[in-house]
């Protein structure tokens, strides 16, 4: 089966790809949501840069792709056409500062360098994005928060491709941890320093993740210094820094890669990162109320269902887990392996997938209870589960050309966007069918439902 590769003009060439879409067969058809299947769209977008983050607008008109070259592509998710490219003034004029490398803990990070050779360096990545929730009142719709690894967050009006506001994310203090650089005092203060080669080096924290509260009144930013900062969307002022306290396990000791507000309570925020902990915060009191010990988060892979936290970890075992938000204890066993044909295939191949990304959403008739998770470092794959239907495996995308490092559900849950480390974006339709489709194959692509 052929995939359509879309270029900037929306015209494409057909190219065969080895990709499998599988549906779990150990379902008797009587469970809730059992009539949902995954269908690979004929549109695959190829961008010459890693896809660090994907984000749909609240109305589903736009899909943002945050890329390793520092630019944000705005796509039409219905046909994959690139509508516009959001480029900050800094990225237009900046020289190059470093290269993206994989750290020992698995996450993709920035290797700081001080070299005058332009050929040996690349632009700093755009790492995260989140659209402000749809608002029928006074606030403008189509506004997205975008974070950059050079330590800046920007608010963009995506339909007009205009920057509305910029904020520098400062280090915590002169002793800022994990990512502020290890040089002189100017570096520790987050200031740019100049070397003998006359190349300006940006020093400070790297913005790694961001999120809006469900009412759109607040947004939060997680960074390389282990601090989560919460801002007012009205005043654009920082309200609080969530960081370690006196109690054991309170706050993060390393990079924060995922942050989410509770969908029903903007005073409750959940964050996870490299330090093998997930923190549940009381934002107003700036304190940790619960600490979950265990998950190793290396991407945007934390979500909330009611009083349950779901985490995706970069490791070979217990990759996808659920936790009680109040006690911090595990809520059932890991459910990444799923069941049926997909689990048997992976067991036979002996390949394991370490998770970078997870997304939470799904169709309205399934109560938005879907969990999509994906990664690489062995098996490059994505799986979709119905969390509220006994965590049932709905389908899998196997044989991806590179690791899945970003995932996003369309707001109505009819589509899943999958971003890969090699710059490909797969669009997956979630369909409701009266009966399970039959097995079929064509070319090098096998579709097994």
CSV table of C-alpha atoms in Angstrom, one decimal:
chain,number,residue,atom,x,y,z
A,1,UNK,CA,0.0,0.0,0.0
A,2,UNK,CA,1.4,3.4,-0.9
A,3,UNK,CA,1.7,6.5,1.2
A,4,UNK,CA,1.5,10.0,-0.2
A,5,UNK,CA,4.5,12.2,0.6
A,6,UNK,CA,3.4,15.8,0.7
A,7,UNK,CA,5.6,18.7,-0.3
A,8,UNK,CA,5.2,22.4,0.4
A,9,UNK,CA,2.9,22.8,-2.5
A,10,UNK,CA,0.6,20.0,-1.4
A,11,UNK,CA,1.6,17.8,-4.3
A,12,UNK,CA,3.3,14.5,-3.6
A,13,UNK,CA,4.9,11.3,-4.9
A,14,UNK,CA,3.9,7.8,-4.0
A,15,UNK,CA,6.4,5.7,-2.1
A,16,UNK,CA,6.0,2.3,-0.6
A,17,UNK,CA,6.7,2.0,3.1
A,18,UNK,CA,7.0,-1.0,5.5
A,19,UNK,CA,4.3,-0.2,8.0
A,20,UNK,CA,1.8,-2.3,9.8
A,21,UNK,CA,-1.5,-1.3,11.3
A,22,UNK,CA,-2.8,-3.9,13.6
A,23,UNK,CA,-6.1,-4.3,15.5
A,24,UNK,CA,-6.2,-6.5,18.6
A,25,UNK,CA,-8.3,-9.6,18.0
A,26,UNK,CA,-8.9,-10.7,21.6
A,27,UNK,CA,-12.0,-8.6,21.8
A,28,UNK,CA,-15.4,-10.4,21.8
A,29,UNK,CA,-17.1,-7.4,20.2
A,30,UNK,CA,-19.2,-6.7,23.2
A,31,UNK,CA,-17.1,-4.3,25.1
A,32,UNK,CA,-17.5,-0.6,25.2
A,33,UNK,CA,-15.8,1.1,22.3
A,34,UNK,CA,-15.1,-2.2,20.6
A,35,UNK,CA,-16.2,-0.8,17.2
A,36,UNK,CA,-13.3,1.6,16.9
A,37,UNK,CA,-10.4,0.9,14.5
A,38,UNK,CA,-7.3,2.7,13.3
A,39,UNK,CA,-6.9,3.5,9.7
A,40,UNK,CA,-3.7,4.9,8.2
A,41,UNK,CA,-4.4,8.1,6.2
A,42,UNK,CA,-3.0,8.2,2.7
A,43,UNK,CA,-1.1,11.4,3.8
A,44,UNK,CA,2.4,11.3,5.3
A,45,UNK,CA,4.2,14.6,5.7
A,46,UNK,CA,8.0,14.6,5.5
A,47,UNK,CA,9.9,17.4,7.1
A,48,UNK,CA,13.7,17.5,7.1
A,49,UNK,CA,13.9,17.8,10.9
A,50,UNK,CA,12.9,15.9,14.0
A,51,UNK,CA,9.3,16.4,15.1
A,52,UNK,CA,9.7,17.3,18.8
A,53,UNK,CA,6.1,18.1,19.4
A,54,UNK,CA,2.7,18.0,17.7
A,55,UNK,CA,-0.3,20.1,18.8
A,56,UNK,CA,-3.8,20.5,17.3
A,57,UNK,CA,-5.8,23.7,17.6
A,58,UNK,CA,-9.0,23.6,19.6
A,59,UNK,CA,-11.1,23.7,16.4
A,60,UNK,CA,-9.0,21.1,14.6
A,61,UNK,CA,-8.1,23.5,11.8
A,62,UNK,CA,-4.4,23.6,12.5
A,63,UNK,CA,-1.7,21.1,13.4
A,64,UNK,CA,1.6,22.5,14.8
A,65,UNK,CA,4.8,20.6,14.3
A,66,UNK,CA,7.7,21.8,16.5
A,67,UNK,CA,10.9,20.9,14.8
A,68,UNK,CA,14.6,20.4,15.5
A,69,UNK,CA,15.6,23.2,13.2
A,70,UNK,CA,13.9,25.8,15.5
A,71,UNK,CA,10.9,26.3,13.2
A,72,UNK,CA,7.2,25.5,13.6
A,73,UNK,CA,5.3,24.2,10.6
A,74,UNK,CA,1.6,24.9,10.5
A,75,UNK,CA,-0.2,22.1,8.7
A,76,UNK,CA,-3.7,21.5,7.5
A,77,UNK,CA,-4.4,18.1,9.2
A,78,UNK,CA,-6.9,17.1,6.6
A,79,UNK,CA,-4.5,17.0,3.7
A,80,UNK,CA,-1.0,17.5,5.2
A,81,UNK,CA,-0.3,20.7,3.4
A,82,UNK,CA,2.1,23.1,5.1
A,83,UNK,CA,0.1,26.4,5.5
A,84,UNK,CA,2.8,28.5,7.0
A,85,UNK,CA,6.0,28.4,9.0
A,86,UNK,CA,6.4,30.2,12.3
A,87,UNK,CA,10.0,31.4,12.7
A,88,UNK,CA,11.0,33.6,15.6
A,89,UNK,CA,13.1,36.7,14.9
A,90,UNK,CA,15.9,35.1,16.9
A,91,UNK,CA,15.9,32.0,14.7
A,92,UNK,CA,15.9,34.1,11.6
A,93,UNK,CA,19.0,36.0,12.6
A,94,UNK,CA,20.9,33.7,14.9
A,95,UNK,CA,24.1,31.9,14.1
A,96,UNK,CA,24.3,28.2,15.0
A,97,UNK,CA,25.1,27.0,18.5
A,98,UNK,CA,25.0,23.3,19.0
A,99,UNK,CA,23.8,19.9,17.8
A,100,UNK,CA,21.1,17.6,19.1
A,101,UNK,CA,22.3,14.5,20.7
A,102,UNK,CA,20.8,11.6,22.7
A,103,UNK,CA,21.7,11.7,26.4
A,104,UNK,CA,22.5,8.6,28.5
A,105,UNK,CA,19.0,8.8,30.0
A,106,UNK,CA,17.4,8.5,26.6
A,107,UNK,CA,16.0,12.0,26.0
A,108,UNK,CA,17.0,14.1,23.1
A,109,UNK,CA,18.9,17.1,24.4
A,110,UNK,CA,21.1,19.9,23.3
A,111,UNK,CA,24.9,19.5,23.3
A,112,UNK,CA,26.3,23.0,24.0
A,113,UNK,CA,29.3,23.8,21.9
A,114,UNK,CA,31.6,26.8,21.5
A,115,UNK,CA,32.8,26.5,17.9
A,116,UNK,CA,33.2,29.1,15.2
A,117,UNK,CA,32.4,26.6,12.5
A,118,UNK,CA,28.9,27.2,11.1
A,119,UNK,CA,29.1,23.9,9.2
A,120,UNK,CA,29.4,21.9,12.4
A,121,UNK,CA,26.4,23.3,14.1
A,122,UNK,CA,22.6,23.6,13.8
A,123,UNK,CA,19.8,25.8,15.1
A,124,UNK,CA,18.4,25.2,18.5
A,125,UNK,CA,15.1,23.1,18.6
A,126,UNK,CA,11.6,24.3,19.1
A,127,UNK,CA,10.6,21.8,21.8
A,128,UNK,CA,6.9,22.2,22.7
A,129,UNK,CA,3.6,23.8,21.9
A,130,UNK,CA,0.1,24.0,23.3
A,131,UNK,CA,-3.0,25.7,22.0
A,132,UNK,CA,-5.1,27.8,24.4
A,133,UNK,CA,-8.5,26.2,24.8
A,134,UNK,CA,-11.3,27.4,22.6
A,135,UNK,CA,-12.9,30.5,24.2
A,136,UNK,CA,-16.3,32.0,23.2
A,137,UNK,CA,-15.7,35.2,25.2
A,138,UNK,CA,-13.3,38.0,24.9
A,139,UNK,CA,-10.0,36.1,24.3
A,140,UNK,CA,-8.7,35.6,20.8
A,141,UNK,CA,-8.9,32.0,19.5
A,142,UNK,CA,-6.1,30.3,17.6
A,143,UNK,CA,-3.4,31.3,20.1
A,144,UNK,CA,-0.6,28.9,20.8
A,145,UNK,CA,2.1,28.8,23.4
A,146,UNK,CA,5.4,27.7,21.9
A,147,UNK,CA,8.6,26.9,23.8
A,148,UNK,CA,12.2,27.0,22.6
A,149,UNK,CA,15.4,25.4,23.9
A,150,UNK,CA,17.1,28.7,23.9
A,151,UNK,CA,15.0,29.6,27.0
A,152,UNK,CA,12.1,31.5,25.6
A,153,UNK,CA,8.4,31.0,25.3
A,154,UNK,CA,6.3,32.8,22.8
A,155,UNK,CA,2.5,33.3,22.2
A,156,UNK,CA,1.5,33.2,18.6
A,157,UNK,CA,-1.7,33.9,16.8
A,158,UNK,CA,-1.5,31.0,14.4
A,159,UNK,CA,-4.1,32.0,11.8
A,160,UNK,CA,-2.2,35.3,11.1
A,161,UNK,CA,1.3,33.9,11.9
A,162,UNK,CA,1.9,36.8,14.3
A,163,UNK,CA,3.8,36.8,17.6
A,164,UNK,CA,1.7,38.3,20.4
A,165,UNK,CA,4.1,38.0,23.3
A,166,UNK,CA,7.6,36.8,24.3
A,167,UNK,CA,8.9,35.7,27.7
A,168,UNK,CA,12.4,34.7,28.7
A,169,UNK,CA,12.5,31.8,31.1
A,170,UNK,CA,15.2,32.6,33.6
A,171,UNK,CA,17.2,30.1,35.6
A,172,UNK,CA,16.0,29.5,39.2
A,173,UNK,CA,19.1,31.3,40.7
A,174,UNK,CA,22.8,31.4,40.5
A,175,UNK,CA,22.9,27.7,41.6
A,176,UNK,CA,20.3,26.6,38.9
A,177,UNK,CA,20.5,22.9,38.4
A,178,UNK,CA,20.7,20.7,35.3
A,179,UNK,CA,20.9,22.7,32.1
A,180,UNK,CA,21.9,26.2,32.9
A,181,UNK,CA,25.5,25.6,31.8
A,182,UNK,CA,28.6,25.1,33.8
A,183,UNK,CA,30.7,28.2,33.0
A,184,UNK,CA,31.2,31.5,34.6
A,185,UNK,CA,28.8,33.7,36.7
A,186,UNK,CA,27.3,35.3,33.6
A,187,UNK,CA,26.3,31.9,32.4
A,188,UNK,CA,24.8,31.0,35.7
A,189,UNK,CA,22.6,34.1,35.6
A,190,UNK,CA,21.2,33.0,32.2
A,191,UNK,CA,23.0,35.8,30.3
A,192,UNK,CA,24.6,35.4,26.9
A,193,UNK,CA,28.4,35.3,27.0
A,194,UNK,CA,30.9,36.1,24.3
A,195,UNK,CA,34.0,34.1,23.5
A,196,UNK,CA,37.2,34.9,21.7
A,197,UNK,CA,35.7,33.5,18.5
A,198,UNK,CA,33.1,36.3,18.7
A,199,UNK,CA,30.2,33.9,18.6
A,200,UNK,CA,27.4,34.6,21.1
A,201,UNK,CA,26.4,31.6,23.2
A,202,UNK,CA,22.9,31.6,24.7
A,203,UNK,CA,23.1,30.4,28.3
A,204,UNK,CA,20.2,29.5,30.5
A,205,UNK,CA,17.5,26.9,30.9
A,206,UNK,CA,15.9,25.0,28.1
A,207,UNK,CA,12.1,25.0,27.8
A,208,UNK,CA,11.1,21.4,27.4
A,209,UNK,CA,7.3,21.2,27.9
A,210,UNK,CA,4.2,23.5,28.3
A,211,UNK,CA,0.5,23.2,28.9
A,212,UNK,CA,-2.6,25.4,29.4
A,213,UNK,CA,-5.2,24.9,32.1
A,214,UNK,CA,-8.6,23.8,30.7
A,215,UNK,CA,-10.1,27.2,31.3
A,216,UNK,CA,-7.2,28.9,29.5
A,217,UNK,CA,-6.5,31.2,32.5
A,218,UNK,CA,-3.0,29.8,33.2
A,219,UNK,CA,-0.1,28.1,31.4
A,220,UNK,CA,2.8,26.1,32.8
A,221,UNK,CA,6.3,25.6,31.5
A,222,UNK,CA,8.7,22.8,32.5
A,223,UNK,CA,12.4,23.3,31.9
A,224,UNK,CA,15.9,21.8,32.1
A,225,UNK,CA,16.6,23.2,35.6
A,226,UNK,CA,13.9,21.1,37.1
A,227,UNK,CA,11.5,24.0,37.9
A,228,UNK,CA,7.9,24.2,36.7
A,229,UNK,CA,6.8,27.8,36.3
A,230,UNK,CA,3.1,28.8,36.2
A,231,UNK,CA,2.0,32.0,34.5
A,232,UNK,CA,-1.2,34.1,34.2
A,233,UNK,CA,-2.4,34.1,30.6
A,234,UNK,CA,-4.1,37.5,31.3
A,235,UNK,CA,-1.1,39.4,32.7
A,236,UNK,CA,1.6,37.1,31.2
A,237,UNK,CA,3.4,37.3,34.5
A,238,UNK,CA,4.9,34.4,36.4
A,239,UNK,CA,2.8,33.5,39.4
A,240,UNK,CA,4.8,30.7,41.0
A,241,UNK,CA,7.8,28.5,40.7
A,242,UNK,CA,7.2,24.9,41.6
A,243,UNK,CA,10.5,23.5,42.9
A,244,UNK,CA,12.0,21.3,45.6
A,245,UNK,CA,11.1,21.8,49.2
A,246,UNK,CA,12.3,20.3,52.5
A,247,UNK,CA,10.3,17.1,52.3
A,248,UNK,CA,11.8,14.0,50.6
A,249,UNK,CA,10.7,13.6,47.0
A,250,UNK,CA,9.2,17.1,46.8
A,251,UNK,CA,10.0,18.8,43.5
A,252,UNK,CA,12.2,17.7,40.6
A,253,UNK,CA,16.0,17.2,40.8
A,254,UNK,CA,16.5,17.1,37.0
A,255,UNK,CA,14.8,18.0,33.7
A,256,UNK,CA,11.0,18.2,33.4
A,257,UNK,CA,9.7,16.8,30.2
A,258,UNK,CA,6.0,16.7,30.7
A,259,UNK,CA,3.5,19.0,32.5
A,260,UNK,CA,-0.3,18.8,32.6
A,261,UNK,CA,-3.0,20.6,34.5
A,262,UNK,CA,-5.8,18.5,35.9
A,263,UNK,CA,-8.7,18.9,33.4
A,264,UNK,CA,-11.2,19.7,36.2
A,265,UNK,CA,-9.0,21.6,38.6
A,266,UNK,CA,-6.5,24.3,37.4
A,267,UNK,CA,-5.0,24.3,40.9
A,268,UNK,CA,-3.7,20.8,40.5
A,269,UNK,CA,-0.8,20.2,38.2
A,270,UNK,CA,1.2,17.1,37.4
A,271,UNK,CA,4.8,17.0,36.1
A,272,UNK,CA,7.4,14.3,35.3
A,273,UNK,CA,10.9,14.0,34.1
A,274,UNK,CA,14.4,12.5,34.3
A,275,UNK,CA,14.5,12.1,38.0
A,276,UNK,CA,12.2,9.0,38.1
A,277,UNK,CA,9.4,10.9,39.8
A,278,UNK,CA,6.0,12.4,38.9
A,279,UNK,CA,4.9,15.2,41.1
A,280,UNK,CA,1.4,16.3,41.9
A,281,UNK,CA,1.3,20.0,42.8
A,282,UNK,CA,-1.0,22.3,44.7
A,283,UNK,CA,-0.3,25.3,42.5
A,284,UNK,CA,-1.6,28.0,44.9
A,285,UNK,CA,0.4,26.6,47.8
A,286,UNK,CA,3.4,25.8,45.6
A,287,UNK,CA,3.9,22.5,47.3
A,288,UNK,CA,3.9,18.8,46.3
A,289,UNK,CA,0.9,16.9,47.6
A,290,UNK,CA,1.8,13.5,46.1
A,291,UNK,CA,5.0,12.0,44.6
A,292,UNK,CA,4.9,9.0,42.3
A,293,UNK,CA,8.2,7.2,42.4
A,294,UNK,CA,9.3,5.1,39.4
A,295,UNK,CA,8.4,6.6,36.0
A,296,UNK,CA,11.3,7.6,33.9
A,297,UNK,CA,9.9,10.4,31.7
A,298,UNK,CA,11.9,11.5,28.7
A,299,UNK,CA,9.2,13.2,26.6
A,300,UNK,CA,5.6,14.5,26.8
A,301,UNK,CA,4.2,11.3,28.3
A,302,UNK,CA,2.1,12.1,31.4
A,303,UNK,CA,-1.7,12.4,31.4
A,304,UNK,CA,-4.6,12.5,33.8
A,305,UNK,CA,-7.9,10.6,33.9
A,306,UNK,CA,-9.9,11.7,36.9
A,307,UNK,CA,-7.8,10.7,40.0
A,308,UNK,CA,-5.5,8.5,37.9
A,309,UNK,CA,-2.2,9.4,36.4
A,310,UNK,CA,-0.9,7.6,33.3
A,311,UNK,CA,2.8,7.6,32.5
A,312,UNK,CA,5.0,6.4,29.6
A,313,UNK,CA,8.6,5.6,30.5
A,314,UNK,CA,11.8,5.3,28.5
A,315,UNK,CA,12.7,1.7,29.5
A,316,UNK,CA,12.4,-1.9,28.5
A,317,UNK,CA,9.9,-3.0,31.1
A,318,UNK,CA,6.7,-1.5,32.7
A,319,UNK,CA,6.7,1.3,30.0
A,320,UNK,CA,3.0,2.3,30.3
A,321,UNK,CA,1.6,2.5,33.8
A,322,UNK,CA,-1.3,4.0,35.8
A,323,UNK,CA,-1.1,5.5,39.3
A,324,UNK,CA,-3.5,6.6,42.0
A,325,UNK,CA,-3.1,10.4,42.2
A,326,UNK,CA,-3.9,10.5,45.9
A,327,UNK,CA,-1.6,7.7,47.2
A,328,UNK,CA,1.0,7.6,44.5
A,329,UNK,CA,0.7,3.9,44.3
A,330,UNK,CA,0.4,1.8,41.1
A,331,UNK,CA,-3.1,1.2,39.8
A,332,UNK,CA,-2.8,-2.2,38.2
A,333,UNK,CA,0.0,-3.7,36.1
A,334,UNK,CA,1.7,-2.1,33.2
A,335,UNK,CA,-0.5,-2.4,30.1
A,336,UNK,CA,2.0,-1.6,27.2
A,337,UNK,CA,2.2,-5.2,25.9
A,338,UNK,CA,-1.5,-5.3,25.3
A,339,UNK,CA,-2.9,-8.7,24.1
A,340,UNK,CA,-3.7,-10.6,21.0
A,341,UNK,CA,-1.8,-10.7,17.8
A,342,UNK,CA,0.3,-7.5,18.4
A,343,UNK,CA,1.6,-8.8,21.8
A,344,UNK,CA,2.5,-12.2,20.3
A,345,UNK,CA,4.3,-10.6,17.4
A,346,UNK,CA,6.4,-8.4,19.7
A,347,UNK,CA,7.2,-11.4,22.0
A,348,UNK,CA,8.3,-13.5,19.0
A,349,UNK,CA,10.5,-10.7,17.6
A,350,UNK,CA,12.0,-10.0,21.0
A,351,UNK,CA,12.0,-6.3,20.3
A,352,UNK,CA,11.1,-3.8,23.0
A,353,UNK,CA,10.0,-0.2,22.7
A,354,UNK,CA,11.0,2.5,25.1
A,355,UNK,CA,8.4,5.2,25.3
A,356,UNK,CA,9.0,8.9,24.5
A,357,UNK,CA,5.5,10.2,24.0
A,358,UNK,CA,1.9,9.7,25.0
A,359,UNK,CA,-1.3,11.4,24.0
A,360,UNK,CA,-4.8,11.4,25.6
A,361,UNK,CA,-8.1,11.9,23.9
A,362,UNK,CA,-10.3,10.0,21.5
A,363,UNK,CA,-13.8,10.0,20.1
A,364,UNK,CA,-16.7,11.5,22.0
A,365,UNK,CA,-18.6,8.2,22.0
A,366,UNK,CA,-15.6,6.6,23.7
A,367,UNK,CA,-15.6,9.3,26.4
A,368,UNK,CA,-12.2,10.6,25.3
A,369,UNK,CA,-10.6,7.7,27.1
A,370,UNK,CA,-8.0,6.7,24.6
A,371,UNK,CA,-4.3,6.6,25.4
A,372,UNK,CA,-1.8,6.6,22.5
A,373,UNK,CA,1.8,5.9,23.4
A,374,UNK,CA,4.9,5.4,21.3
A,375,UNK,CA,8.7,5.4,21.1
A,376,UNK,CA,11.7,3.5,19.7
A,377,UNK,CA,15.2,2.3,20.7
A,378,UNK,CA,14.4,-1.2,19.5
A,379,UNK,CA,10.9,-1.4,18.1
A,380,UNK,CA,9.6,1.8,16.5
A,381,UNK,CA,5.9,1.6,17.2
A,382,UNK,CA,2.7,3.3,18.5
A,383,UNK,CA,-0.2,1.7,20.3
A,384,UNK,CA,-3.6,3.0,21.2
A,385,UNK,CA,-5.6,1.8,24.2
A,386,UNK,CA,-9.1,2.5,25.5
A,387,UNK,CA,-8.2,3.3,29.1
A,388,UNK,CA,-11.7,3.2,30.5
A,389,UNK,CA,-12.6,0.0,28.7
A,390,UNK,CA,-10.2,-2.2,30.8
A,391,UNK,CA,-7.2,-0.6,29.1
A,392,UNK,CA,-8.0,-2.6,26.0
A,393,UNK,CA,-5.6,-2.4,23.1
A,394,UNK,CA,-7.4,-1.0,20.0
A,395,UNK,CA,-4.6,-1.1,17.5
A,396,UNK,CA,-0.9,-0.6,16.8
A,397,UNK,CA,1.4,1.0,14.2
A,398,UNK,CA,4.4,-1.2,13.8
A,399,UNK,CA,7.5,-0.9,11.7
A,400,UNK,CA,7.8,2.8,11.8
A,401,UNK,CA,10.8,4.3,10.0
A,402,UNK,CA,12.1,5.9,13.2
A,403,UNK,CA,11.1,6.3,16.8
A,404,UNK,CA,7.9,8.1,17.6
A,405,UNK,CA,8.8,11.1,19.7
A,406,UNK,CA,5.5,13.1,19.6
A,407,UNK,CA,1.8,12.3,19.5
A,408,UNK,CA,-1.4,14.3,19.5
A,409,UNK,CA,-5.1,13.6,19.3
A,410,UNK,CA,-7.3,15.9,17.2
A,411,UNK,CA,-9.8,17.6,19.7
A,412,UNK,CA,-12.8,15.5,18.5
A,413,UNK,CA,-10.7,12.4,18.7
A,414,UNK,CA,-11.1,11.4,15.0
A,415,UNK,CA,-7.4,11.6,14.2
A,416,UNK,CA,-4.1,10.8,15.8
A,417,UNK,CA,-0.9,12.6,14.6
A,418,UNK,CA,2.4,10.7,15.0
A,419,UNK,CA,5.7,12.5,14.7
A,420,UNK,CA,8.9,10.6,14.1
A,421,UNK,CA,12.6,11.4,14.8
A,422,UNK,CA,13.3,11.3,11.1
A,423,UNK,CA,10.9,14.1,10.3
A,424,UNK,CA,7.9,12.1,9.2
A,425,UNK,CA,4.3,12.8,10.4
A,426,UNK,CA,1.8,10.0,10.0
A,427,UNK,CA,-1.9,10.9,10.2
A,428,UNK,CA,-4.0,8.1,11.6
A,429,UNK,CA,-7.8,8.2,11.4
A,430,UNK,CA,-9.9,6.7,14.2
A,431,UNK,CA,-13.0,5.2,12.6
A,432,UNK,CA,-16.2,3.7,14.0
A,433,UNK,CA,-17.2,0.6,12.1
A,434,UNK,CA,-20.1,-1.8,12.2
A,435,UNK,CA,-17.9,-4.8,12.1
A,436,UNK,CA,-14.2,-5.5,12.2
A,437,UNK,CA,-12.5,-5.1,8.8
A,438,UNK,CA,-10.9,-8.2,7.2
A,439,UNK,CA,-7.1,-8.7,6.9
A,440,UNK,CA,-5.7,-7.1,3.7
A,441,UNK,CA,-2.3,-6.3,2.3
A,442,UNK,CA,-0.8,-4.5,-0.6
A,443,UNK,CA,2.7,-3.7,-1.7
A,444,UNK,CA,5.1,-3.7,1.3
A,445,UNK,CA,2.5,-2.4,3.7
A,446,UNK,CA,0.4,-5.0,5.6
A,447,UNK,CA,-2.8,-3.9,7.2
A,448,UNK,CA,-4.2,-6.3,9.8
A,449,UNK,CA,-7.2,-5.2,11.8
